[in-house]
């Protein structure tokens, strides 16, 4: 019998495995924002270990988003990749310098993308994610 934490982990795995490419993308952005808000909260309370853990996980998500990006698939691909590189550096600096303002800046830059992907995923027929230069399927 599974304990509650194991049940939640199993449900999360099943949700990921059955998700559409658009849903996977929104799930990544949602988790990215959770990590950033947790990091910011940890920085605010000087819990540097928790801040570092969340900033590193956020960097891993951005690396995944960047690696699945096809720059040649759409005109905004190169710009989005540049944003991912910039935000990754912000998070590295936020971690090393223990700088909450840099974490807040990353949140401000990524929040509109999270919202845009959610809007696209909710639109009739959903987004053509692979035509937007993101290969998550």
Short mmCIF file of N, CA and C in Angstrom, two decimals:
data_model
loop_
_atom_site.label_atom_id
_atom_site.label_comp_id
_atom_site.label_asym_id
_atom_site.label_seq_id
_atom_site.Cartn_x
_atom_site.Cartn_y
_atom_site.Cartn_z
N UNK A 1 0.84 -1.17 0.00
CA UNK A 1 0.00 0.00 0.00
C UNK A 1 0.89 1.24 0.00
N UNK A 2 0.49 2.22 -0.79
CA UNK A 2 1.26 3.45 -0.91
C UNK A 2 0.89 4.44 0.18
N UNK A 3 1.91 5.14 0.68
CA UNK A 3 1.62 6.21 1.63
C UNK A 3 1.16 7.45 0.84
N UNK A 4 0.63 8.46 1.50
CA UNK A 4 0.10 9.63 0.77
C UNK A 4 1.11 10.29 -0.16
N UNK A 5 2.36 10.42 0.25
CA UNK A 5 3.37 11.04 -0.60
C UNK A 5 3.62 10.20 -1.85
N UNK A 6 3.63 8.88 -1.70
CA UNK A 6 3.82 8.00 -2.84
C UNK A 6 2.64 8.07 -3.80
N UNK A 7 1.43 8.18 -3.25
CA UNK A 7 0.24 8.31 -4.09
C UNK A 7 0.29 9.59 -4.92
N UNK A 8 0.70 10.67 -4.28
CA UNK A 8 0.81 11.95 -5.00
C UNK A 8 1.86 11.85 -6.10
N UNK A 9 3.00 11.25 -5.79
CA UNK A 9 4.06 11.08 -6.78
C UNK A 9 3.58 10.24 -7.95
N UNK A 10 2.83 9.18 -7.66
CA UNK A 10 2.30 8.32 -8.71
C UNK A 10 1.31 9.09 -9.58
N UNK A 11 0.44 9.87 -8.98
CA UNK A 11 -0.52 10.67 -9.74
C UNK A 11 0.20 11.70 -10.61
N UNK A 12 1.24 12.30 -10.08
CA UNK A 12 2.02 13.27 -10.86
C UNK A 12 2.68 12.60 -12.06
N UNK A 13 3.25 11.41 -11.86
CA UNK A 13 3.87 10.68 -12.97
C UNK A 13 2.84 10.36 -14.04
N UNK A 14 1.66 9.90 -13.61
CA UNK A 14 0.61 9.57 -14.57
C UNK A 14 0.14 10.80 -15.32
N UNK A 15 0.03 11.93 -14.64
CA UNK A 15 -0.39 13.18 -15.29
C UNK A 15 0.63 13.60 -16.34
N UNK A 16 1.90 13.46 -16.02
CA UNK A 16 2.96 13.83 -16.97
C UNK A 16 2.95 12.91 -18.17
N UNK A 17 2.83 11.62 -17.93
CA UNK A 17 2.87 10.65 -19.03
C UNK A 17 1.68 10.77 -19.97
N UNK A 18 0.54 11.22 -19.46
CA UNK A 18 -0.66 11.32 -20.30
C UNK A 18 -0.91 12.73 -20.82
N UNK A 19 -0.06 13.68 -20.49
CA UNK A 19 -0.29 15.07 -20.87
C UNK A 19 0.07 15.32 -22.34
N UNK A 20 -0.67 16.24 -22.94
CA UNK A 20 -0.36 16.69 -24.29
C UNK A 20 0.91 17.55 -24.25
N UNK A 21 1.54 17.77 -25.40
CA UNK A 21 2.71 18.66 -25.41
C UNK A 21 2.40 20.05 -24.84
N UNK A 22 1.24 20.60 -25.15
CA UNK A 22 0.87 21.92 -24.62
C UNK A 22 0.73 21.87 -23.11
N UNK A 23 0.13 20.82 -22.60
CA UNK A 23 -0.04 20.68 -21.15
C UNK A 23 1.31 20.51 -20.46
N UNK A 24 2.20 19.73 -21.07
CA UNK A 24 3.54 19.56 -20.49
C UNK A 24 4.26 20.90 -20.37
N UNK A 25 4.13 21.71 -21.40
CA UNK A 25 4.77 23.01 -21.38
C UNK A 25 4.22 23.89 -20.26
N UNK A 26 2.90 23.90 -20.10
CA UNK A 26 2.32 24.71 -19.03
C UNK A 26 2.70 24.14 -17.66
N UNK A 27 2.81 22.82 -17.56
CA UNK A 27 3.23 22.21 -16.30
C UNK A 27 4.66 22.63 -15.94
N UNK A 28 5.53 22.67 -16.95
CA UNK A 28 6.91 23.10 -16.70
C UNK A 28 6.95 24.55 -16.23
N UNK A 29 6.21 25.41 -16.91
CA UNK A 29 6.19 26.81 -16.50
C UNK A 29 5.59 26.97 -15.11
N UNK A 30 4.54 26.21 -14.81
CA UNK A 30 3.94 26.29 -13.47
C UNK A 30 4.94 25.89 -12.40
N UNK A 31 5.65 24.80 -12.63
CA UNK A 31 6.63 24.36 -11.63
C UNK A 31 7.79 25.35 -11.53
N UNK A 32 8.19 25.90 -12.67
CA UNK A 32 9.24 26.91 -12.67
C UNK A 32 8.85 28.09 -11.78
N UNK A 33 7.62 28.55 -11.91
CA UNK A 33 7.18 29.68 -11.10
C UNK A 33 7.06 29.31 -9.62
N UNK A 34 6.63 28.09 -9.34
CA UNK A 34 6.59 27.62 -7.94
C UNK A 34 8.01 27.66 -7.36
N UNK A 35 8.98 27.13 -8.10
CA UNK A 35 10.36 27.13 -7.63
C UNK A 35 10.86 28.55 -7.37
N UNK A 36 10.56 29.46 -8.28
CA UNK A 36 11.04 30.84 -8.12
C UNK A 36 10.40 31.53 -6.93
N UNK A 37 9.11 31.31 -6.74
CA UNK A 37 8.44 31.92 -5.58
C UNK A 37 8.94 31.31 -4.27
N UNK A 38 9.19 30.01 -4.28
CA UNK A 38 9.76 29.37 -3.08
C UNK A 38 11.16 29.91 -2.80
N UNK A 39 11.95 30.06 -3.85
CA UNK A 39 13.30 30.59 -3.68
C UNK A 39 13.25 32.01 -3.12
N UNK A 40 12.36 32.82 -3.65
CA UNK A 40 12.24 34.20 -3.19
C UNK A 40 11.83 34.25 -1.72
N UNK A 41 10.88 33.40 -1.35
CA UNK A 41 10.45 33.34 0.04
C UNK A 41 11.59 32.88 0.95
N UNK A 42 12.33 31.88 0.49
CA UNK A 42 13.47 31.38 1.28
C UNK A 42 14.55 32.45 1.41
N UNK A 43 14.80 33.18 0.33
CA UNK A 43 15.78 34.27 0.40
C UNK A 43 15.33 35.33 1.40
N UNK A 44 14.04 35.63 1.36
CA UNK A 44 13.48 36.65 2.26
C UNK A 44 13.68 36.28 3.73
N UNK A 45 13.64 34.98 4.02
CA UNK A 45 13.81 34.53 5.40
C UNK A 45 15.23 34.02 5.68
N UNK A 46 16.15 34.31 4.75
CA UNK A 46 17.57 33.92 4.88
C UNK A 46 17.76 32.41 5.01
N UNK A 47 16.87 31.64 4.40
CA UNK A 47 17.02 30.19 4.35
C UNK A 47 17.75 29.86 3.05
N UNK A 48 19.06 30.03 3.08
CA UNK A 48 19.86 29.96 1.86
C UNK A 48 19.91 28.57 1.25
N UNK A 49 19.83 27.54 2.06
CA UNK A 49 19.81 26.17 1.52
C UNK A 49 18.57 25.92 0.68
N UNK A 50 17.42 26.30 1.20
CA UNK A 50 16.16 26.12 0.46
C UNK A 50 16.15 27.02 -0.78
N UNK A 51 16.67 28.22 -0.64
CA UNK A 51 16.72 29.13 -1.79
C UNK A 51 17.57 28.52 -2.90
N UNK A 52 18.74 28.01 -2.53
CA UNK A 52 19.63 27.41 -3.53
C UNK A 52 18.98 26.21 -4.20
N UNK A 53 18.34 25.36 -3.42
CA UNK A 53 17.68 24.17 -3.97
C UNK A 53 16.63 24.57 -5.01
N UNK A 54 15.81 25.55 -4.69
CA UNK A 54 14.76 25.97 -5.62
C UNK A 54 15.32 26.71 -6.83
N UNK A 55 16.35 27.52 -6.63
CA UNK A 55 16.97 28.20 -7.76
C UNK A 55 17.62 27.20 -8.71
N UNK A 56 18.25 26.18 -8.17
CA UNK A 56 18.87 25.15 -9.02
C UNK A 56 17.82 24.36 -9.79
N UNK A 57 16.71 24.05 -9.15
CA UNK A 57 15.64 23.33 -9.85
C UNK A 57 15.05 24.21 -10.95
N UNK A 58 14.88 25.49 -10.66
CA UNK A 58 14.38 26.42 -11.68
C UNK A 58 15.34 26.46 -12.88
N UNK A 59 16.64 26.47 -12.60
CA UNK A 59 17.62 26.45 -13.69
C UNK A 59 17.50 25.18 -14.52
N UNK A 60 17.25 24.06 -13.88
CA UNK A 60 17.10 22.79 -14.60
C UNK A 60 15.87 22.84 -15.50
N UNK A 61 14.80 23.44 -15.04
CA UNK A 61 13.59 23.56 -15.87
C UNK A 61 13.87 24.46 -17.06
N UNK A 62 14.54 25.57 -16.83
CA UNK A 62 14.87 26.47 -17.94
C UNK A 62 15.78 25.76 -18.94
N UNK A 63 16.71 24.95 -18.46
CA UNK A 63 17.57 24.18 -19.36
C UNK A 63 16.74 23.23 -20.21
N UNK A 64 15.74 22.60 -19.61
CA UNK A 64 14.85 21.71 -20.36
C UNK A 64 14.04 22.49 -21.40
N UNK A 65 13.50 23.62 -21.01
CA UNK A 65 12.75 24.45 -21.95
C UNK A 65 13.65 24.89 -23.10
N UNK A 66 14.87 25.27 -22.79
CA UNK A 66 15.81 25.72 -23.81
C UNK A 66 16.21 24.59 -24.74
N UNK A 67 16.45 23.41 -24.18
CA UNK A 67 16.88 22.28 -25.02
C UNK A 67 15.77 21.79 -25.94
N UNK A 68 14.52 22.05 -25.58
CA UNK A 68 13.41 21.62 -26.43
C UNK A 68 13.00 22.69 -27.43
N UNK A 69 13.67 23.82 -27.42
CA UNK A 69 13.34 24.94 -28.28
C UNK A 69 14.03 24.80 -29.63
N UNK A 70 13.26 24.89 -30.70
CA UNK A 70 13.79 24.86 -32.06
C UNK A 70 13.82 26.29 -32.58
N UNK A 71 15.00 26.89 -32.56
CA UNK A 71 15.15 28.29 -32.96
C UNK A 71 14.64 28.56 -34.37
N UNK A 72 14.77 27.59 -35.25
CA UNK A 72 14.42 27.81 -36.66
C UNK A 72 12.93 27.63 -36.95
N UNK A 73 12.16 27.17 -35.99
CA UNK A 73 10.74 26.87 -36.24
C UNK A 73 9.86 28.11 -36.27
N UNK A 74 10.31 29.19 -35.67
CA UNK A 74 9.52 30.42 -35.68
C UNK A 74 10.42 31.62 -35.44
N UNK A 75 9.96 32.79 -35.82
CA UNK A 75 10.80 33.99 -35.78
C UNK A 75 11.21 34.40 -34.37
N UNK A 76 10.46 34.03 -33.36
CA UNK A 76 10.79 34.41 -31.99
C UNK A 76 11.68 33.43 -31.26
N UNK A 77 12.07 32.35 -31.92
CA UNK A 77 12.85 31.31 -31.26
C UNK A 77 14.17 31.79 -30.69
N UNK A 78 14.91 32.54 -31.47
CA UNK A 78 16.22 33.01 -31.01
C UNK A 78 16.06 33.97 -29.83
N UNK A 79 15.04 34.81 -29.88
CA UNK A 79 14.80 35.74 -28.78
C UNK A 79 14.43 35.01 -27.50
N UNK A 80 13.61 33.97 -27.63
CA UNK A 80 13.23 33.19 -26.45
C UNK A 80 14.44 32.48 -25.86
N UNK A 81 15.28 31.94 -26.73
CA UNK A 81 16.50 31.28 -26.23
C UNK A 81 17.38 32.30 -25.50
N UNK A 82 17.50 33.49 -26.05
CA UNK A 82 18.29 34.54 -25.38
C UNK A 82 17.71 34.88 -24.02
N UNK A 83 16.39 34.91 -23.93
CA UNK A 83 15.75 35.18 -22.64
C UNK A 83 16.07 34.06 -21.65
N UNK A 84 16.01 32.81 -22.11
CA UNK A 84 16.35 31.69 -21.23
C UNK A 84 17.79 31.80 -20.73
N UNK A 85 18.71 32.17 -21.60
CA UNK A 85 20.12 32.33 -21.20
C UNK A 85 20.24 33.45 -20.17
N UNK A 86 19.58 34.56 -20.43
CA UNK A 86 19.63 35.70 -19.51
C UNK A 86 19.06 35.34 -18.14
N UNK A 87 17.89 34.68 -18.13
CA UNK A 87 17.26 34.32 -16.86
C UNK A 87 18.11 33.29 -16.11
N UNK A 88 18.70 32.36 -16.83
CA UNK A 88 19.59 31.39 -16.17
C UNK A 88 20.72 32.12 -15.46
N UNK A 89 21.31 33.10 -16.12
CA UNK A 89 22.39 33.86 -15.48
C UNK A 89 21.88 34.65 -14.27
N UNK A 90 20.67 35.21 -14.39
CA UNK A 90 20.06 35.89 -13.24
C UNK A 90 19.97 34.95 -12.04
N UNK A 91 19.52 33.72 -12.29
CA UNK A 91 19.33 32.77 -11.20
C UNK A 91 20.65 32.30 -10.61
N UNK A 92 21.65 32.15 -11.45
CA UNK A 92 22.99 31.82 -10.94
C UNK A 92 23.47 32.94 -10.03
N UNK A 93 23.34 34.17 -10.52
CA UNK A 93 23.78 35.32 -9.72
C UNK A 93 22.94 35.48 -8.46
N UNK A 94 21.63 35.25 -8.57
CA UNK A 94 20.75 35.34 -7.39
C UNK A 94 21.19 34.36 -6.32
N UNK A 95 21.63 33.19 -6.75
CA UNK A 95 22.07 32.16 -5.81
C UNK A 95 23.42 32.53 -5.19
N UNK A 96 24.37 32.88 -6.02
CA UNK A 96 25.71 33.20 -5.53
C UNK A 96 25.70 34.44 -4.64
N UNK A 97 24.99 35.46 -5.09
CA UNK A 97 24.97 36.74 -4.37
C UNK A 97 23.90 36.80 -3.28
N UNK A 98 23.07 35.75 -3.22
CA UNK A 98 21.94 35.74 -2.27
C UNK A 98 21.09 37.00 -2.45
N UNK A 99 20.72 37.24 -3.71
CA UNK A 99 20.09 38.49 -4.11
C UNK A 99 18.63 38.26 -4.48
N UNK A 100 17.73 38.66 -3.61
CA UNK A 100 16.30 38.46 -3.82
C UNK A 100 15.77 39.29 -4.99
N UNK A 101 16.40 40.44 -5.26
CA UNK A 101 15.95 41.28 -6.37
C UNK A 101 16.14 40.59 -7.71
N UNK A 102 17.21 39.82 -7.85
CA UNK A 102 17.44 39.09 -9.09
C UNK A 102 16.41 37.98 -9.28
N UNK A 103 16.04 37.33 -8.20
CA UNK A 103 14.99 36.32 -8.28
C UNK A 103 13.68 36.97 -8.67
N UNK A 104 13.37 38.11 -8.09
CA UNK A 104 12.14 38.84 -8.43
C UNK A 104 12.16 39.26 -9.89
N UNK A 105 13.31 39.66 -10.39
CA UNK A 105 13.41 40.05 -11.80
C UNK A 105 13.13 38.85 -12.71
N UNK A 106 13.63 37.69 -12.36
CA UNK A 106 13.37 36.48 -13.14
C UNK A 106 11.87 36.18 -13.17
N UNK A 107 11.21 36.32 -12.03
CA UNK A 107 9.77 36.09 -11.96
C UNK A 107 9.04 37.06 -12.90
N UNK A 108 9.43 38.33 -12.84
CA UNK A 108 8.79 39.34 -13.69
C UNK A 108 8.97 39.04 -15.17
N UNK A 109 10.11 38.50 -15.55
CA UNK A 109 10.37 38.18 -16.95
C UNK A 109 9.61 36.95 -17.42
N UNK A 110 9.46 35.97 -16.54
CA UNK A 110 8.87 34.69 -16.93
C UNK A 110 7.35 34.62 -16.76
N UNK A 111 6.79 35.42 -15.89
CA UNK A 111 5.34 35.38 -15.63
C UNK A 111 4.52 35.61 -16.90
N UNK A 112 4.86 36.59 -17.75
CA UNK A 112 4.08 36.76 -18.98
C UNK A 112 4.15 35.55 -19.91
N UNK A 113 5.29 34.87 -19.93
CA UNK A 113 5.39 33.66 -20.75
C UNK A 113 4.50 32.55 -20.20
N UNK A 114 4.50 32.39 -18.89
CA UNK A 114 3.62 31.39 -18.27
C UNK A 114 2.17 31.68 -18.64
N UNK A 115 1.76 32.92 -18.52
CA UNK A 115 0.38 33.29 -18.83
C UNK A 115 0.07 33.08 -20.31
N UNK A 116 0.99 33.43 -21.18
CA UNK A 116 0.78 33.27 -22.62
C UNK A 116 0.62 31.80 -23.00
N UNK A 117 1.46 30.93 -22.43
CA UNK A 117 1.34 29.50 -22.74
C UNK A 117 0.03 28.93 -22.21
N UNK A 118 -0.40 29.39 -21.05
CA UNK A 118 -1.69 28.93 -20.54
C UNK A 118 -2.83 29.38 -21.45
N UNK A 119 -2.78 30.62 -21.92
CA UNK A 119 -3.81 31.10 -22.84
C UNK A 119 -3.82 30.29 -24.12
N UNK A 120 -2.64 30.03 -24.66
CA UNK A 120 -2.54 29.27 -25.90
C UNK A 120 -3.06 27.85 -25.71
N UNK A 121 -2.72 27.23 -24.60
CA UNK A 121 -3.16 25.86 -24.34
C UNK A 121 -4.66 25.77 -24.15
N UNK A 122 -5.27 26.85 -23.64
CA UNK A 122 -6.71 26.86 -23.38
C UNK A 122 -7.52 27.28 -24.60
N UNK A 123 -6.87 27.76 -25.63
CA UNK A 123 -7.60 28.23 -26.81
C UNK A 123 -8.20 27.04 -27.55
N UNK A 124 -9.28 27.27 -28.30
CA UNK A 124 -9.92 26.16 -29.03
C UNK A 124 -8.91 25.43 -29.91
N UNK A 125 -8.86 24.14 -29.72
CA UNK A 125 -7.92 23.33 -30.47
C UNK A 125 -6.53 23.29 -29.87
N UNK A 126 -6.27 24.14 -28.89
CA UNK A 126 -4.95 24.17 -28.25
C UNK A 126 -3.90 24.70 -29.19
N UNK A 127 -2.71 24.94 -28.69
CA UNK A 127 -1.65 25.49 -29.52
C UNK A 127 -0.99 24.42 -30.36
N UNK A 128 -0.43 24.85 -31.45
CA UNK A 128 0.43 23.98 -32.24
C UNK A 128 1.83 24.13 -31.66
N UNK A 129 2.07 23.47 -30.56
CA UNK A 129 3.30 23.68 -29.81
C UNK A 129 4.52 23.42 -30.66
N UNK A 130 4.51 22.36 -31.45
CA UNK A 130 5.69 22.08 -32.25
C UNK A 130 5.89 23.13 -33.33
N UNK A 131 4.82 23.78 -33.76
CA UNK A 131 4.97 24.85 -34.74
C UNK A 131 5.43 26.13 -34.09
N UNK A 132 5.39 26.20 -32.79
CA UNK A 132 5.89 27.37 -32.06
C UNK A 132 7.35 27.17 -31.68
N UNK A 133 7.97 26.11 -32.17
CA UNK A 133 9.38 25.90 -31.93
C UNK A 133 9.71 25.17 -30.65
N UNK A 134 8.72 24.55 -30.03
CA UNK A 134 8.96 23.83 -28.79
C UNK A 134 8.60 22.38 -29.02
N UNK A 135 9.56 21.51 -28.80
CA UNK A 135 9.35 20.08 -29.01
C UNK A 135 9.31 19.38 -27.67
N UNK A 136 8.12 19.24 -27.12
CA UNK A 136 7.99 18.60 -25.82
C UNK A 136 7.23 17.29 -25.90
N UNK A 137 6.83 16.88 -27.05
CA UNK A 137 6.04 15.66 -27.19
C UNK A 137 6.85 14.49 -27.60
#
